[in-house]
Short mmCIF file of C-alpha atoms and ligand atoms in Angstrom, two decimals:
data_model
loop_
_atom_site.label_atom_id
_atom_site.label_comp_id
_atom_site.label_asym_id
_atom_site.label_seq_id
_atom_site.Cartn_x
_atom_site.Cartn_y
_atom_site.Cartn_z
CA MET A 1 0.00 0.00 0.00
CA GLN A 2 2.72 2.39 1.07
CA ASN A 3 4.59 1.66 -2.14
CA LEU A 4 1.77 3.06 -4.22
CA LEU A 5 2.38 6.46 -2.66
CA ILE A 6 6.02 6.62 -3.71
CA ASP A 7 6.78 8.84 -6.68
CA HIS A 8 9.58 6.85 -8.29
CA LYS A 9 10.59 9.79 -10.45
CA THR A 10 11.55 11.91 -7.44
CA ASN A 11 12.52 9.30 -4.86
CA VAL A 12 16.10 10.22 -3.84
CA TYR A 13 18.27 7.95 -1.73
CA THR A 14 19.14 9.42 1.64
CA GLU A 15 20.78 7.87 4.69
CA GLU A 16 17.36 7.24 6.32
CA LYS A 17 16.47 4.85 3.49
CA ARG A 18 19.45 2.56 4.16
CA ASN A 19 17.32 0.02 6.04
CA LEU A 20 14.70 -0.01 3.35
CA LEU A 21 17.36 -0.82 0.76
CA ALA A 22 18.71 -3.61 2.97
CA LYS A 23 15.20 -5.10 3.15
CA LEU A 24 14.74 -4.88 -0.60
CA ALA A 25 18.15 -6.48 -1.11
CA ALA A 26 17.28 -9.35 1.24
CA LYS A 27 14.25 -10.16 -0.91
CA VAL A 28 16.26 -10.03 -4.11
CA SER A 29 18.93 -12.32 -2.71
CA SER A 30 16.54 -15.27 -2.84
CA SER A 31 15.68 -14.75 -6.50
CA HIS A 32 15.96 -17.90 -8.58
CA TYR A 33 17.59 -16.14 -11.54
CA LEU A 34 20.56 -14.34 -10.03
CA PRO A 35 23.87 -14.63 -11.86
CA ASN A 36 27.11 -15.63 -10.19
CA TYR A 37 29.66 -13.54 -12.05
CA HIS A 38 27.68 -10.81 -13.75
CA ILE A 39 27.20 -7.56 -11.88
CA TYR A 40 23.49 -7.12 -11.05
CA PRO A 41 21.55 -4.71 -8.84
CA GLN A 42 21.01 -5.77 -5.24
CA SER A 43 17.59 -4.20 -5.65
CA GLY A 44 15.82 -2.14 -8.28
CA LEU A 45 16.89 -1.48 -11.84
CA MET A 46 20.43 -1.27 -13.19
CA ASN A 47 21.19 0.15 -16.60
CA ASP A 48 24.26 1.68 -18.26
CA PRO A 49 27.79 1.02 -17.01
CA ASN A 50 29.30 4.40 -16.02
CA GLY A 51 32.63 5.77 -14.83
CA LEU A 52 34.60 2.59 -15.54
CA ALA A 53 38.18 2.86 -14.34
CA TYR A 54 41.15 1.13 -12.84
CA PHE A 55 42.02 3.67 -10.16
CA ASN A 56 44.14 3.51 -7.03
CA GLY A 57 44.73 -0.24 -7.26
CA LYS A 58 41.13 -1.22 -7.92
CA TYR A 59 38.55 -1.58 -10.62
CA HIS A 60 35.66 0.83 -10.17
CA VAL A 61 32.36 0.11 -11.84
CA PHE A 62 29.64 2.71 -11.46
CA PHE A 63 26.23 2.15 -13.00
CA GLN A 64 22.86 3.74 -13.61
CA TRP A 65 20.62 2.65 -10.79
CA TYR A 66 17.13 3.19 -9.48
CA PRO A 67 17.48 1.28 -6.20
CA PHE A 68 13.88 1.22 -4.96
CA ALA A 69 11.95 -0.68 -7.64
CA PRO A 70 12.64 -2.56 -10.88
CA ILE A 71 11.59 0.38 -13.05
CA HIS A 72 13.29 3.36 -14.69
CA GLY A 73 12.80 5.67 -11.70
CA LEU A 74 15.04 8.51 -10.54
CA LYS A 75 18.56 7.56 -11.59
CA HIS A 76 21.49 7.39 -9.16
CA TRP A 77 25.03 6.13 -9.68
CA GLY A 78 25.66 2.84 -7.89
CA HIS A 79 29.27 1.82 -7.23
CA THR A 80 31.14 -1.42 -6.80
CA THR A 81 34.87 -2.19 -6.68
CA SER A 82 37.08 -5.18 -7.34
CA GLU A 83 40.72 -6.13 -7.47
CA ASN A 84 40.22 -8.88 -10.01
CA LEU A 85 37.04 -8.19 -12.05
CA VAL A 86 35.50 -11.25 -10.39
CA ASP A 87 34.89 -10.57 -6.68
CA TRP A 88 33.06 -7.30 -6.14
CA SER A 89 32.44 -5.29 -3.03
CA LYS A 90 29.47 -3.04 -2.97
CA GLN A 91 30.18 0.60 -2.16
CA GLU A 92 28.00 3.42 -0.93
CA ILE A 93 25.79 5.01 -3.59
CA ALA A 94 28.20 7.29 -5.46
CA LEU A 95 25.81 9.92 -6.79
CA SER A 96 22.31 10.66 -5.54
CA PRO A 97 20.47 13.47 -7.29
CA THR A 98 20.32 15.71 -4.24
CA GLU A 99 21.08 19.04 -5.94
CA GLU A 100 18.56 21.25 -7.67
CA TYR A 101 20.51 21.17 -10.98
CA GLU A 102 20.24 17.34 -11.17
CA LYS A 103 16.75 17.02 -9.74
CA ASN A 104 15.64 14.55 -12.45
CA GLY A 105 18.53 12.16 -12.09
CA CYS A 106 22.26 11.62 -12.33
CA TYR A 107 22.50 10.22 -15.84
CA SER A 108 25.33 8.42 -17.62
CA GLY A 109 28.94 9.46 -18.08
CA ASN A 110 32.51 8.23 -17.68
CA ALA A 111 35.57 8.73 -15.49
CA ILE A 112 39.07 10.01 -16.01
CA GLU A 113 41.98 10.16 -13.61
CA PHE A 114 43.62 13.57 -13.13
CA GLN A 115 46.14 14.66 -10.52
CA GLY A 116 45.55 11.58 -8.38
CA GLU A 117 41.76 11.88 -8.32
CA LEU A 118 39.00 10.33 -10.36
CA TYR A 119 36.74 12.81 -12.17
CA LEU A 120 33.25 11.41 -12.67
CA PHE A 121 31.44 13.11 -15.52
CA TYR A 122 27.70 12.75 -15.79
CA THR A 123 24.57 14.37 -17.13
CA ALA A 124 22.57 16.25 -14.55
CA ASN A 125 19.07 15.60 -15.83
CA TYR A 126 16.96 18.71 -15.46
CA LYS A 127 13.40 18.92 -16.74
CA THR A 128 11.20 21.99 -17.01
CA GLU A 129 7.67 22.36 -18.34
CA ALA A 130 9.16 23.72 -21.56
CA GLY A 131 11.48 20.74 -21.99
CA LYS A 132 14.88 19.62 -20.77
CA ILE A 133 17.73 21.98 -20.01
CA PRO A 134 20.81 19.85 -20.49
CA LYS A 135 23.58 20.12 -17.93
CA GLN A 136 26.85 18.20 -17.76
CA ALA A 137 28.32 17.87 -14.30
CA VAL A 138 31.39 16.49 -12.56
CA ALA A 139 32.02 14.93 -9.17
CA ILE A 140 35.53 14.18 -7.95
CA MET A 141 36.53 11.05 -6.05
CA ASP A 142 39.73 11.07 -4.00
CA LYS A 143 41.88 8.09 -3.10
CA GLU A 144 39.91 7.51 0.11
CA GLY A 145 36.76 7.12 -1.97
CA ARG A 146 35.21 10.40 -0.85
CA ILE A 147 33.16 11.96 -3.61
CA ARG A 148 32.51 15.68 -3.77
CA LYS A 149 30.25 17.31 -6.28
CA ARG A 150 31.07 20.68 -7.80
CA THR A 151 28.56 23.36 -6.89
CA GLU A 152 27.68 24.02 -10.53
CA PRO A 153 27.54 21.92 -13.70
CA VAL A 154 30.48 22.42 -16.07
CA ILE A 155 28.39 22.74 -19.24
CA GLU A 156 24.91 24.16 -19.32
CA GLY A 157 22.18 24.51 -21.91
CA THR A 158 21.76 23.32 -25.45
CA LEU A 159 22.96 24.83 -28.74
CA PRO A 160 21.13 26.35 -31.71
CA GLY A 161 19.50 23.66 -33.84
CA LEU A 162 19.82 20.99 -31.16
CA SER A 163 17.14 19.67 -28.83
CA GLY A 164 17.42 19.66 -25.04
CA GLU A 165 18.36 15.95 -25.13
CA LEU A 166 22.11 16.26 -24.77
CA ARG A 167 23.82 13.72 -22.62
CA ASP A 168 26.29 11.04 -21.59
CA PRO A 169 29.68 12.83 -21.53
CA PHE A 170 32.69 10.69 -22.42
CA VAL A 171 35.94 12.44 -21.55
CA PHE A 172 39.36 11.35 -22.82
CA GLU A 173 42.83 12.76 -23.22
CA ARG A 174 44.69 13.21 -26.48
CA ASP A 175 47.92 15.05 -27.25
CA GLY A 176 47.92 16.82 -23.90
CA CYS A 177 44.31 18.06 -24.14
CA PHE A 178 41.06 16.81 -22.72
CA TYR A 179 38.11 16.19 -25.01
CA MET A 180 34.51 15.34 -24.33
CA LEU A 181 32.11 13.50 -26.62
CA LEU A 182 28.46 14.19 -25.96
CA GLY A 183 25.39 12.57 -27.52
CA GLY A 184 22.53 14.67 -28.84
CA SER A 185 19.72 15.20 -31.27
CA LYS A 186 19.42 17.81 -34.03
CA PHE A 187 16.42 19.33 -35.80
CA THR A 188 16.64 18.98 -39.55
CA ASP A 189 13.03 18.32 -40.44
CA LYS A 190 10.50 16.54 -38.29
CA GLU A 191 10.52 16.66 -34.56
CA LYS A 192 9.86 13.87 -32.09
CA PRO A 193 8.51 14.96 -28.75
CA GLY A 194 11.53 16.45 -27.00
CA PHE A 195 13.96 15.17 -29.62
CA GLY A 196 15.13 16.35 -33.02
CA ASP A 197 15.24 13.93 -35.93
CA GLN A 198 18.95 13.26 -36.30
CA GLY A 199 21.41 11.86 -33.78
CA VAL A 200 24.58 13.92 -33.39
CA LEU A 201 27.91 13.71 -31.62
CA LEU A 202 29.30 16.89 -30.06
CA LEU A 203 32.95 17.63 -29.31
CA TYR A 204 34.21 19.82 -26.47
CA GLN A 205 37.76 20.63 -25.42
CA SER A 206 39.31 21.53 -22.05
CA ASN A 207 42.71 21.95 -20.41
CA ASP A 208 41.62 21.46 -16.81
CA LEU A 209 38.47 19.27 -17.02
CA LEU A 210 36.38 22.11 -15.59
CA ASN A 211 36.29 24.78 -18.32
CA TRP A 212 34.98 23.39 -21.58
CA SER A 213 34.70 24.97 -25.00
CA TYR A 214 32.41 23.67 -27.71
CA GLN A 215 34.23 22.64 -30.90
CA GLY A 216 31.33 21.52 -33.10
CA LEU A 217 29.64 18.35 -34.34
CA ILE A 218 31.63 15.34 -35.47
CA ASP A 219 30.83 14.03 -38.96
CA LEU A 220 29.90 10.37 -38.76
CA PRO A 221 29.76 7.94 -41.69
CA LEU A 222 27.16 5.70 -40.06
CA PRO A 223 23.48 5.73 -39.09
CA THR A 224 22.77 7.89 -36.06
CA GLY A 225 18.97 7.53 -35.66
CA TYR A 226 17.12 10.45 -34.10
CA MET A 227 19.28 10.55 -30.96
CA LEU A 228 22.77 9.38 -30.05
CA GLU A 229 23.37 8.13 -26.54
CA CYS A 230 26.40 6.90 -24.64
CA PRO A 231 29.40 7.64 -26.87
CA SER A 232 32.66 5.94 -25.91
CA LEU A 233 36.12 5.69 -27.42
CA ILE A 234 39.30 3.68 -27.02
CA GLN A 235 42.48 3.08 -28.99
CA ILE A 236 43.64 -0.39 -29.96
CA ASP A 237 46.85 -0.87 -31.94
CA GLY A 238 46.78 2.73 -33.09
CA LYS A 239 43.17 2.57 -34.32
CA ASP A 240 40.28 4.44 -32.73
CA ILE A 241 37.25 2.39 -31.83
CA LEU A 242 34.17 4.53 -31.41
CA PHE A 243 31.03 3.20 -29.68
CA LEU A 244 27.63 4.81 -30.15
CA SER A 245 24.14 3.94 -29.01
CA PRO A 246 21.69 5.45 -31.49
CA MET A 247 17.96 5.45 -30.92
CA GLY A 248 15.56 5.03 -33.81
CA ILE A 249 17.46 3.00 -36.40
CA ALA A 250 15.07 1.00 -38.54
CA PRO A 251 15.61 -2.78 -38.75
CA GLU A 252 17.69 -3.82 -41.76
CA ASP A 253 17.39 -7.57 -42.48
CA GLU A 254 19.09 -9.28 -39.57
CA ARG A 255 20.50 -6.06 -38.09
CA PHE A 256 18.98 -3.50 -35.71
CA ASN A 257 16.04 -5.55 -34.47
CA ASN A 258 16.18 -4.35 -30.88
CA ARG A 259 14.45 -1.28 -29.52
CA PHE A 260 17.74 0.59 -29.69
CA ALA A 261 21.00 -0.30 -31.38
CA SER A 262 24.63 0.02 -30.42
CA ILE A 263 27.34 0.36 -33.02
CA TYR A 264 31.13 0.27 -33.09
CA ALA A 265 33.30 1.86 -35.75
CA VAL A 266 36.99 1.15 -36.35
CA GLY A 267 39.06 3.95 -37.87
CA GLU A 268 40.42 7.35 -36.94
CA LEU A 269 38.89 10.17 -34.96
CA ASP A 270 40.17 13.27 -36.73
CA ILE A 271 39.83 15.89 -34.04
CA LEU A 272 41.13 18.76 -36.15
CA ASN A 273 38.55 18.21 -38.89
CA ARG A 274 35.93 16.86 -36.52
CA CYS A 275 35.15 13.69 -38.40
CA PHE A 276 35.48 9.97 -37.92
CA HIS A 277 37.17 8.14 -40.82
CA ALA A 278 35.75 4.64 -40.50
CA ASP A 279 37.51 1.63 -42.00
CA TYR A 280 34.30 -0.21 -41.21
CA TRP A 281 31.52 -0.35 -38.65
CA ASP A 282 28.91 -2.85 -37.48
CA GLN A 283 26.28 -3.36 -34.85
CA MET A 284 27.85 -4.30 -31.52
CA ASP A 285 25.75 -7.28 -30.60
CA ALA A 286 23.59 -9.78 -32.41
CA GLY A 287 21.42 -10.60 -29.42
CA PHE A 288 18.45 -9.16 -27.68
CA ASP A 289 19.69 -7.59 -24.45
CA PHE A 290 22.64 -5.32 -25.02
CA TYR A 291 23.08 -1.54 -25.04
CA ALA A 292 25.24 1.42 -24.02
CA PRO A 293 28.71 -0.20 -23.97
CA GLN A 294 31.55 1.76 -22.38
CA ALA A 295 35.27 1.18 -22.96
CA PHE A 296 38.15 1.76 -20.53
CA LEU A 297 41.73 0.71 -19.83
CA GLY A 298 42.36 -2.05 -17.31
CA GLU A 299 45.14 -2.60 -14.79
CA HIS A 300 47.62 -3.50 -17.52
CA GLN A 301 46.36 -0.85 -19.93
CA GLN A 302 44.37 -3.56 -21.70
CA PRO A 303 41.25 -2.33 -23.54
CA LEU A 304 38.15 -3.51 -21.67
CA LEU A 305 34.45 -3.05 -22.16
CA TYR A 306 31.23 -3.45 -20.22
CA GLY A 307 27.80 -3.24 -21.78
CA TRP A 308 24.40 -2.93 -20.19
CA PHE A 309 22.81 -6.41 -20.16
CA GLY A 310 19.47 -4.94 -21.18
CA CYS A 311 18.01 -2.50 -23.66
CA GLY A 312 15.21 0.04 -23.26
CA GLU A 313 12.20 -1.20 -21.36
CA PRO A 314 11.89 -4.86 -22.33
CA ASP A 315 8.95 -6.90 -21.26
CA TYR A 316 10.51 -9.55 -18.99
CA PRO A 317 8.46 -12.36 -17.42
CA VAL A 318 10.29 -12.20 -14.09
CA GLN A 319 11.25 -9.12 -12.12
CA VAL A 320 11.08 -9.95 -8.44
CA GLY A 321 12.58 -6.74 -7.14
CA TRP A 322 15.51 -6.47 -9.57
CA LEU A 323 16.07 -5.98 -13.27
CA HIS A 324 19.05 -6.19 -15.61
CA GLY A 325 22.77 -6.19 -14.99
CA LEU A 326 26.03 -5.72 -16.84
CA THR A 327 27.80 -7.99 -19.31
CA PHE A 328 31.01 -9.75 -18.41
CA PRO A 329 34.02 -7.47 -18.59
CA GLN A 330 35.27 -8.09 -22.10
CA GLN A 331 38.75 -7.73 -23.48
CA MET A 332 38.81 -6.15 -26.93
CA GLN A 333 41.25 -6.88 -29.71
CA LEU A 334 41.83 -6.18 -33.37
CA VAL A 335 42.73 -9.51 -34.94
CA GLN A 336 43.93 -8.94 -38.50
CA GLY A 337 41.99 -5.71 -38.37
CA LYS A 338 38.81 -7.45 -37.15
CA PHE A 339 37.23 -6.13 -33.96
CA LYS A 340 36.65 -8.90 -31.40
CA ARG A 341 35.55 -8.99 -27.79
CA TYR A 342 35.71 -11.92 -25.42
CA PRO A 343 35.36 -12.35 -21.64
CA ALA A 344 38.39 -10.94 -19.82
CA SER A 345 41.01 -13.52 -18.77
CA GLU A 346 40.01 -13.03 -15.11
CA ILE A 347 36.55 -14.42 -15.96
CA ILE A 348 37.98 -17.27 -17.99
CA GLU A 349 40.16 -18.28 -15.03
CA VAL A 350 37.10 -18.67 -12.79
CA PHE A 351 36.32 -21.89 -14.63
CA THR A 352 38.74 -24.30 -13.04
CA GLN A 353 37.18 -27.62 -14.02
CA LYS A 354 37.61 -28.67 -17.59
CA GLN A 355 36.25 -31.76 -19.28
CA ALA A 356 36.50 -32.77 -22.94
CA VAL A 357 33.14 -33.69 -24.50
CA LYS A 358 31.98 -35.39 -27.69
CA ARG A 359 28.36 -36.37 -27.21
CA PRO A 360 24.90 -35.68 -28.60
CA LYS A 361 23.66 -34.65 -25.15
CA ILE A 362 25.35 -32.97 -22.21
CA LYS A 363 24.03 -32.58 -18.71
CA THR A 364 26.05 -29.82 -17.08
CA GLU A 365 24.57 -30.25 -13.58
CA SER A 366 25.11 -26.58 -13.01
CA ARG A 367 23.42 -23.31 -13.89
CA ASN A 368 26.80 -21.64 -14.36
CA TYR A 369 29.08 -23.05 -16.99
CA TRP A 370 31.03 -22.37 -20.14
CA LEU A 371 30.70 -24.73 -23.08
CA GLU A 372 33.34 -24.36 -25.74
CA LEU A 373 32.29 -26.02 -28.98
CA THR A 374 34.25 -26.76 -32.10
CA GLU A 375 31.54 -28.94 -33.63
CA GLY A 376 27.79 -29.40 -33.17
CA PHE A 377 26.60 -25.89 -33.99
CA ASN A 378 22.90 -26.75 -33.83
CA PHE A 379 21.65 -27.32 -30.32
CA THR A 380 18.94 -26.63 -27.79
CA ILE A 381 19.42 -25.73 -24.13
CA GLY A 382 16.69 -26.59 -21.63
CA SER A 383 13.93 -29.19 -21.43
CA ALA A 384 11.55 -30.33 -24.19
CA ALA A 385 8.91 -27.88 -22.98
CA ASP A 386 11.25 -24.98 -22.27
CA TYR A 387 14.35 -24.39 -24.37
CA TRP A 388 16.27 -21.87 -26.43
CA GLU A 389 18.07 -22.84 -29.59
CA PHE A 390 21.16 -22.01 -31.61
CA GLN A 391 21.46 -22.90 -35.29
CA TYR A 392 24.07 -22.30 -37.92
CA ASP A 393 23.07 -22.62 -41.56
CA THR A 394 26.19 -23.46 -43.55
CA GLU A 395 24.46 -22.43 -46.82
CA THR A 396 23.25 -18.97 -45.86
CA LYS A 397 25.98 -18.49 -43.21
CA LEU A 398 23.34 -17.28 -40.81
CA ALA A 399 23.74 -17.98 -37.10
CA THR A 400 20.44 -17.76 -35.24
CA VAL A 401 19.34 -17.74 -31.62
CA SER A 402 15.63 -18.50 -31.04
CA ARG A 403 13.86 -17.85 -27.79
CA ASP A 404 10.48 -18.90 -29.18
CA ASN A 405 10.33 -22.22 -27.31
CA LEU A 406 10.96 -20.82 -23.88
CA ALA A 407 8.13 -21.37 -21.41
CA LYS A 408 8.60 -17.88 -19.98
CA LYS A 409 8.15 -15.57 -22.94
CA ILE A 410 10.47 -12.59 -23.21
CA ASP A 411 9.67 -9.31 -24.94
CA VAL A 412 7.89 -11.03 -27.84
CA GLY A 413 6.85 -7.68 -29.34
CA TYR A 414 10.42 -7.31 -30.63
CA GLY A 415 10.63 -10.80 -32.08
CA GLU A 416 11.87 -14.08 -30.68
CA LYS A 417 14.76 -14.74 -33.06
CA ARG A 418 17.98 -12.91 -33.83
CA SER A 419 20.43 -13.80 -36.61
CA THR A 420 23.82 -12.69 -37.75
CA ARG A 421 25.93 -13.60 -40.75
CA ILE A 422 29.28 -15.23 -40.08
CA LEU A 423 31.29 -16.72 -42.90
CA ASN A 424 33.50 -19.39 -41.48
CA LEU A 425 32.13 -20.47 -38.14
CA GLN A 426 34.70 -22.54 -36.31
CA LYS A 427 34.03 -22.01 -32.66
CA VAL A 428 31.05 -21.26 -30.44
CA ASP A 429 31.51 -20.37 -26.76
CA ILE A 430 28.40 -20.41 -24.61
CA PHE A 431 28.64 -18.78 -21.21
CA VAL A 432 25.55 -19.55 -19.14
CA ASP A 433 25.42 -17.66 -15.85
CA ASN A 434 21.93 -18.69 -14.76
CA SER A 435 19.60 -16.27 -16.61
CA PHE A 436 22.48 -14.37 -18.30
CA VAL A 437 23.76 -15.90 -21.54
CA GLU A 438 26.66 -14.68 -23.64
CA LEU A 439 27.38 -16.56 -26.83
CA TYR A 440 30.59 -15.83 -28.73
CA LEU A 441 31.18 -16.84 -32.35
CA ASN A 442 34.77 -17.28 -33.52
CA GLN A 443 36.21 -15.95 -30.29
CA GLY A 444 34.12 -12.76 -30.31
CA GLU A 445 33.82 -11.86 -33.96
CA GLN A 446 30.07 -11.80 -33.33
CA VAL A 447 28.35 -11.97 -29.95
CA PHE A 448 24.79 -12.71 -28.84
CA THR A 449 23.93 -11.30 -25.41
CA PHE A 450 20.56 -12.33 -23.99
CA ARG A 451 18.50 -13.33 -20.98
CA VAL A 452 16.51 -16.53 -20.47
CA PHE A 453 14.42 -17.51 -17.44
CA GLN A 454 14.53 -21.29 -17.25
CA ASP A 455 14.27 -23.87 -14.51
CA ASP A 456 16.37 -26.33 -16.45
CA SER A 457 19.25 -24.70 -18.27
CA ASP A 458 21.73 -27.51 -17.86
CA THR A 459 20.61 -29.90 -20.58
CA ILE A 460 22.19 -29.32 -23.95
CA VAL A 461 21.00 -31.45 -26.85
CA SER A 462 22.54 -31.48 -30.28
CA GLN A 463 20.19 -31.37 -33.25
CA GLN A 464 22.90 -32.47 -35.64
CA GLY A 465 26.29 -34.15 -35.00
CA ALA A 466 28.00 -34.51 -31.66
CA LEU A 467 28.59 -31.59 -29.32
CA THR A 468 32.37 -31.53 -29.46
CA GLY A 469 34.63 -29.39 -27.34
CA CYS A 470 35.14 -28.65 -23.68
CA LEU A 471 32.80 -28.14 -20.78
CA HIS A 472 34.16 -25.78 -18.15
CA LYS A 473 32.73 -25.44 -14.68
CA ILE A 474 33.57 -23.37 -11.65
C1 FRU B 1 20.88 4.94 -22.01
C2 FRU B 1 20.35 6.14 -21.23
C3 FRU B 1 21.35 7.29 -21.25
C4 FRU B 1 20.98 8.04 -20.01
C5 FRU B 1 20.66 6.92 -19.06
C6 FRU B 1 19.60 7.22 -18.05
O1 FRU B 1 20.36 3.73 -21.58
O2 FRU B 1 19.09 6.52 -21.71
O3 FRU B 1 21.29 8.07 -22.41
O4 FRU B 1 22.03 8.83 -19.55
O5 FRU B 1 20.22 5.83 -19.85
O6 FRU B 1 19.46 6.16 -17.14
#
């Protein structure tokens, strides 16, 4: 009854609500579908990974979080830390929208280390009756983990021709200068409520991370929808990899069938001419539940990535107090120029038991396993009345995941199958972490990220040939 009175769009976390959160977390801890090694919310709804950094001897993962209910309520930044990307310790809420200028939520952003402190950039969401007034803010975390907000945002207001939807700062350093990428929406023709009709990427420059000057829009040789969210950038072997999450891209055969898409582009960010020269680009993920990836450098300067294990507001059959999570941390590589991502070695090392298999049917006796296959690329996982399926068609080269035979239906409005083309499929890695599934083709050339809610997820049955490879358990 009391819950009905809560306005989830204004419900800010304060110290007095600590016990309430502990109660909500206790309920969630008995959920049947919790993962073991994926980061998930102890209560409420988790979305984008934010502020990813290896700082002061630890990995810091911040994330979009509405802690009080599994809905997109007032967004806070949650925070968790780890020394090994495997064992996490929950930290105090990093950012609660307590200030007037962020009254509608602390939205996404990233982190950068400067003079021994970690600068957390984020969008201070600020709504008025006449629309949003965009504000980009910064909070600074010292080595003791104390976080202080600045009294004012560092960038305020929109620009001529752009809508008030301007968000998700991604700050990076290049040639001794700081730059910020910001997602936005421009008016060229039609107007969506609140948005323009073309997604744009803005560039700012700064010398001290506090004073920013607008440089202009970056020319992009790829679809940008009506709004660009969550830009991110990293360098691998001298190439720039740009990540974008555009809203409103129409489906194109097997691509872009989710509510919102995320795209990577490999090439060069030409800051002087404000354009991205892409060697090529593609959608990030072939599956159903992936969005808003963010890249960062790990302890050994290795390029890592987390994505949101979710997308938009999907219709899930189970949401007992918590929703969504993050993907595994993934190590990125360019292999002969090809962009690949694969679970970080720290995750791989969690699987200490290894058993060779060559059988038509495998019983894993566990809800958390990794099956590495070199043959048998047509299989079902689950029971006869409740399974998902992977198929590879050697003629059309289409790899397909079907969720249409699951007993608990998931987001059927957006289709129950996803496919991707892959020419020479040699290896399939299936990571099942209870309801979180990550499926890697050819060591991360293509990836399917998706949720399933099954009671039996440990029976794997081949539909053609023997399942050949290795079963890894924890
Ligand atoms: C992407 C997004 C971001 C925004 C955040 C709010 O999922 O919409 O653009 O900052 O989520 O939670």
